[in-house]
Short mmCIF file of C-alpha atoms and ligand atoms in Angstrom, two decimals:
data_model
loop_
_atom_site.label_atom_id
_atom_site.label_comp_id
_atom_site.label_asym_id
_atom_site.label_seq_id
_atom_site.Cartn_x
_atom_site.Cartn_y
_atom_site.Cartn_z
CA UNK A 11 37.50 141.02 195.05
CA UNK A 12 34.96 138.42 193.97
CA UNK A 13 33.86 138.46 190.28
CA UNK A 14 30.45 139.82 191.41
CA UNK A 15 32.09 142.61 193.45
CA UNK A 16 34.37 143.48 190.52
CA UNK A 17 31.38 143.59 188.15
CA UNK A 18 29.48 145.87 190.53
CA UNK A 19 32.59 148.12 190.85
CA UNK A 20 32.97 148.25 187.00
CA UNK A 21 29.35 149.16 186.47
CA UNK A 22 29.44 151.87 189.15
CA UNK A 23 32.76 153.26 188.01
CA UNK A 24 31.65 153.41 184.39
CA UNK A 25 28.41 155.17 185.35
CA UNK A 26 30.37 157.68 187.45
CA UNK A 27 32.84 158.34 184.60
CA UNK A 28 29.97 158.86 182.14
CA UNK A 29 28.10 161.18 184.55
CA UNK A 30 31.30 163.23 185.03
CA UNK A 31 31.87 163.49 181.29
CA UNK A 32 28.28 164.57 180.61
CA UNK A 33 28.32 167.07 183.51
CA UNK A 34 31.48 168.58 182.01
CA UNK A 35 29.76 169.05 178.66
CA UNK A 36 31.20 165.89 177.01
CA UNK A 37 29.48 164.62 173.86
CA UNK A 38 30.51 162.69 170.78
CA UNK A 39 32.46 164.74 168.31
CA UNK A 40 35.89 165.85 167.17
CA UNK A 41 38.10 168.16 169.20
CA UNK A 42 38.99 171.42 167.44
CA UNK A 43 42.74 171.82 166.82
CA UNK A 44 42.91 174.92 169.05
CA UNK A 45 41.35 172.91 171.95
CA UNK A 46 44.19 170.38 171.95
CA UNK A 47 47.09 172.66 171.00
CA UNK A 48 49.77 172.75 173.70
CA UNK A 49 48.36 169.75 175.56
CA UNK A 50 50.17 166.50 176.19
CA UNK A 51 48.47 163.29 175.20
CA UNK A 52 47.71 162.57 178.85
CA UNK A 53 46.14 166.01 179.27
CA UNK A 54 43.98 165.44 176.21
CA UNK A 55 42.75 162.12 177.51
CA UNK A 56 42.12 163.60 180.95
CA UNK A 57 40.21 166.50 179.37
CA UNK A 58 38.06 163.95 177.52
CA UNK A 59 37.31 162.17 180.79
CA UNK A 60 36.37 165.51 182.35
CA UNK A 61 33.99 166.29 179.47
CA UNK A 62 36.05 169.30 178.44
CA UNK A 63 36.81 167.66 175.08
CA UNK A 64 34.39 165.60 172.98
CA UNK A 65 34.80 161.81 172.91
CA UNK A 66 34.92 159.93 169.60
CA UNK A 67 31.78 158.70 167.82
CA UNK A 68 33.22 155.18 167.63
CA UNK A 69 32.61 154.85 171.38
CA UNK A 70 28.86 155.09 170.76
CA UNK A 71 28.94 153.02 167.58
CA UNK A 72 30.52 150.04 169.36
CA UNK A 73 29.33 150.72 172.94
CA UNK A 74 32.57 151.18 174.80
CA UNK A 75 34.06 154.04 176.74
CA UNK A 76 37.29 155.28 178.25
CA UNK A 77 37.38 154.65 181.99
CA UNK A 78 40.82 155.73 183.23
CA UNK A 79 44.22 156.86 182.04
CA UNK A 80 47.62 157.20 183.64
CA UNK A 81 51.05 157.54 182.11
CA UNK A 82 51.54 154.47 179.91
CA UNK A 83 48.13 152.94 180.58
CA UNK A 84 44.56 153.25 179.32
CA UNK A 85 41.48 151.33 180.44
CA UNK A 86 38.26 150.97 178.39
CA UNK A 87 35.01 149.19 179.18
CA UNK A 88 32.62 147.77 176.59
CA UNK A 89 29.60 145.53 176.53
CA UNK A 90 29.16 143.16 173.57
CA UNK A 91 25.67 143.26 172.13
CA UNK A 92 23.65 141.62 169.34
CA UNK A 93 24.36 144.58 167.07
CA UNK A 94 28.06 143.68 167.24
CA UNK A 95 27.46 140.15 165.87
CA UNK A 96 28.86 138.69 162.65
CA UNK A 97 26.84 136.39 160.37
CA UNK A 98 28.19 133.38 162.29
CA UNK A 99 26.18 134.46 165.30
CA UNK A 100 29.13 135.53 167.48
CA UNK A 101 30.64 138.85 168.43
CA UNK A 102 32.51 140.16 165.37
CA UNK A 103 36.29 139.98 165.61
CA UNK A 104 36.39 143.66 164.77
CA UNK A 105 34.72 144.52 168.06
CA UNK A 106 37.61 143.06 170.07
CA UNK A 107 40.11 144.58 167.60
CA UNK A 108 38.57 148.05 167.93
CA UNK A 109 38.45 147.91 171.70
CA UNK A 110 42.07 146.78 171.87
CA UNK A 111 43.27 149.24 169.20
CA UNK A 112 41.71 151.95 171.36
CA UNK A 113 43.30 150.71 174.61
CA UNK A 114 46.79 150.21 173.26
CA UNK A 115 46.67 153.32 171.10
CA UNK A 116 45.48 155.52 173.97
CA UNK A 117 48.12 154.03 176.27
CA UNK A 118 50.68 155.28 173.72
CA UNK A 119 48.87 158.63 173.52
CA UNK A 120 49.38 159.15 177.29
CA UNK A 121 53.13 159.22 176.61
CA UNK A 122 53.02 161.89 173.90
CA UNK A 123 54.38 165.34 174.79
CA UNK A 124 52.57 168.35 173.37
CA UNK A 125 53.09 168.56 169.62
CA UNK A 126 53.76 164.83 169.15
CA UNK A 127 51.22 162.52 167.53
CA UNK A 128 50.96 158.79 166.88
CA UNK A 129 49.03 156.36 164.72
CA UNK A 130 48.64 152.62 164.68
CA UNK A 131 50.94 151.08 162.09
CA UNK A 132 50.38 147.45 163.14
CA UNK A 133 47.96 145.63 165.39
CA UNK A 134 48.27 141.93 166.17
CA UNK A 135 45.22 140.31 167.80
CA UNK A 136 44.37 136.97 169.35
CA UNK A 137 40.74 136.27 170.30
CA UNK A 138 40.94 133.36 172.73
CA UNK A 139 37.41 133.23 174.13
CA UNK A 140 34.10 134.09 172.49
CA UNK A 141 31.98 136.74 174.23
CA UNK A 142 28.22 137.04 173.62
CA UNK A 143 25.42 139.53 174.30
CA UNK A 144 24.92 137.66 177.60
CA UNK A 145 28.55 138.18 178.77
CA UNK A 146 28.16 141.68 180.20
CA UNK A 147 30.85 144.31 180.59
CA UNK A 148 34.43 143.55 179.61
CA UNK A 149 37.51 145.70 180.11
CA UNK A 150 40.37 146.41 177.71
CA UNK A 151 43.58 147.39 179.41
CA UNK A 152 46.39 148.81 177.33
CA UNK A 153 49.98 149.21 178.58
CA UNK A 154 52.96 150.78 176.82
CA UNK A 155 55.99 148.56 176.40
CA UNK A 156 58.34 150.95 174.56
CA UNK A 157 58.01 154.60 173.66
CA UNK A 158 60.78 155.94 171.45
CA UNK A 159 61.17 158.97 169.23
CA UNK A 160 59.71 157.21 166.18
CA UNK A 161 58.19 153.92 167.41
CA UNK A 162 55.99 153.02 170.32
CA UNK A 163 54.79 149.55 171.19
CA UNK A 164 52.07 148.48 173.61
CA UNK A 165 50.14 145.43 174.65
CA UNK A 166 46.55 144.98 175.74
CA UNK A 167 44.12 142.46 177.11
CA UNK A 168 40.35 142.14 177.20
CA UNK A 169 39.21 140.50 180.42
CA UNK A 170 35.99 139.78 182.22
CA UNK A 171 35.25 140.64 185.84
CA UNK A 172 36.15 137.02 186.71
CA UNK A 173 39.63 137.61 185.22
CA UNK A 174 38.95 135.41 182.17
CA UNK A 175 40.94 136.46 179.10
CA UNK A 176 38.94 137.08 175.92
CA UNK A 177 41.53 138.69 173.66
CA UNK A 178 45.00 140.10 173.66
CA UNK A 179 46.91 142.32 171.27
CA UNK A 180 50.17 144.08 170.57
CA UNK A 181 50.62 147.23 168.54
CA UNK A 182 53.35 149.16 166.85
CA UNK A 183 52.63 152.85 166.54
CA UNK A 184 54.41 155.45 164.47
CA UNK A 185 55.28 158.56 166.49
CA UNK A 186 55.64 161.85 164.67
CA UNK A 187 55.67 165.61 164.97
CA UNK A 188 52.19 167.01 164.53
CA UNK A 189 52.05 169.40 161.58
CA UNK A 190 51.84 173.05 162.62
CA UNK A 191 48.38 174.50 161.96
CA UNK A 192 47.90 177.88 160.34
C1 FAQ B 221 37.16 128.03 170.35
C2 FAQ B 221 38.47 128.79 170.35
C3 FAQ B 221 38.77 129.28 168.93
C4 FAQ B 221 39.60 127.87 170.78
O1 FAQ B 221 39.56 127.59 172.09
P1 FAQ B 221 40.86 127.18 172.85
O2 FAQ B 221 41.91 128.23 172.66
O3 FAQ B 221 41.26 125.84 172.47
O4 FAQ B 221 40.49 127.39 174.39
P2 FAQ B 221 39.95 126.49 175.54
O5 FAQ B 221 39.91 125.03 175.25
O6 FAQ B 221 40.71 126.97 176.72
O7 FAQ B 221 38.45 127.05 175.67
C5 FAQ B 221 38.19 128.40 175.89
C6 FAQ B 221 36.66 128.56 175.84
O8 FAQ B 221 36.21 128.28 174.52
C7 FAQ B 221 35.25 127.21 174.56
N1 FAQ B 221 35.51 126.37 173.43
C8 FAQ B 221 36.62 125.70 173.15
N2 FAQ B 221 36.49 125.00 171.99
C9 FAQ B 221 35.24 125.27 171.56
C10 FAQ B 221 34.51 124.86 170.41
N3 FAQ B 221 35.03 124.02 169.51
N4 FAQ B 221 33.26 125.31 170.22
C11 FAQ B 221 32.71 126.15 171.14
N5 FAQ B 221 33.35 126.60 172.26
C12 FAQ B 221 34.61 126.13 172.44
C13 FAQ B 221 35.53 126.47 175.84
O9 FAQ B 221 34.35 125.80 176.28
C14 FAQ B 221 36.00 127.52 176.78
O10 FAQ B 221 34.93 128.20 177.41
P3 FAQ B 221 34.60 127.79 178.95
O11 FAQ B 221 35.86 128.01 179.76
O12 FAQ B 221 34.14 126.42 178.95
O13 FAQ B 221 33.52 128.78 179.33
C15 FAQ B 221 38.41 130.01 171.32
O14 FAQ B 221 39.67 130.59 171.34
C16 FAQ B 221 37.37 131.02 170.87
O15 FAQ B 221 36.15 130.76 170.89
N6 FAQ B 221 37.86 132.22 170.47
C17 FAQ B 221 36.95 133.28 170.04
C18 FAQ B 221 36.90 133.35 168.54
C19 FAQ B 221 35.97 134.47 168.15
O16 FAQ B 221 34.96 134.72 168.79
N7 FAQ B 221 36.35 135.21 167.04
C20 FAQ B 221 35.58 136.34 166.58
C21 FAQ B 221 34.44 135.94 165.71
S1 FAQ B 221 34.94 135.45 164.02
C22 FAQ B 221 34.62 136.87 163.06
O17 FAQ B 221 34.02 137.79 163.52
C23 FAQ B 221 35.04 136.79 161.62
C24 FAQ B 221 33.90 136.98 160.72
C25 FAQ B 221 33.50 138.25 160.42
C26 FAQ B 221 32.43 138.42 159.51
C27 FAQ B 221 31.83 137.33 158.91
C28 FAQ B 221 32.21 136.09 159.31
C29 FAQ B 221 33.25 135.88 160.17
#
């Protein structure tokens, strides 16, 4: 696919995902414990994509959204804007970090059986190309490398529709038993 065709595909796919989420009742918020009980991580992420579970507020704060999940993989799309700038006049490093923490974390989440949770214990980030408010949509793709009983590791990349790399990251997540709720 040409970069222009990829860009068109990304824009259309993201609009379709958003429309599906909204049609299913999706809105920013926090899932109630009883709504996620008994679901695997993949089922939770799929329910979010279907609008059956709320999506997190951070997606609106930083203008990115979940696009697709499969076992061991999560794809997000975000568009850098002026409101994401640092005082230096460039996109804040935290924007790339948040997008990649989301992508690699959710990739790990897709591997969690019901009753198991995870949290980021370490995130290592390289920002190798500056994006701007003129760049347009970028995608963060997270992939699991290892998923054990206590540790999970994953890697992720932020790329443009032309394939240019903007940032890459690795994470170490702690995997644990979710506490039983009364
Ligand atoms: C410039 C460099 C650091 C190094 O580049 P290299 O690895 O040597 O790569 P390469 O030579 O392959 O060129 C790649 C592209 O870069 C361009 N380019 C190269 N050199 C320069 C140059 N001197 N000046 C301008 N542009 C330069 C070059 O033309 C090429 O683009 P092109 O292919 O022509 O279109 C690059 O990795 C980068 O910009 N990273 C993003 C860093 C970033 O945005 N960090 C986050 C913000 S910080 C923050 O928020 C913290 C904070 C918070 C709060 C308050 C205050 C602060």
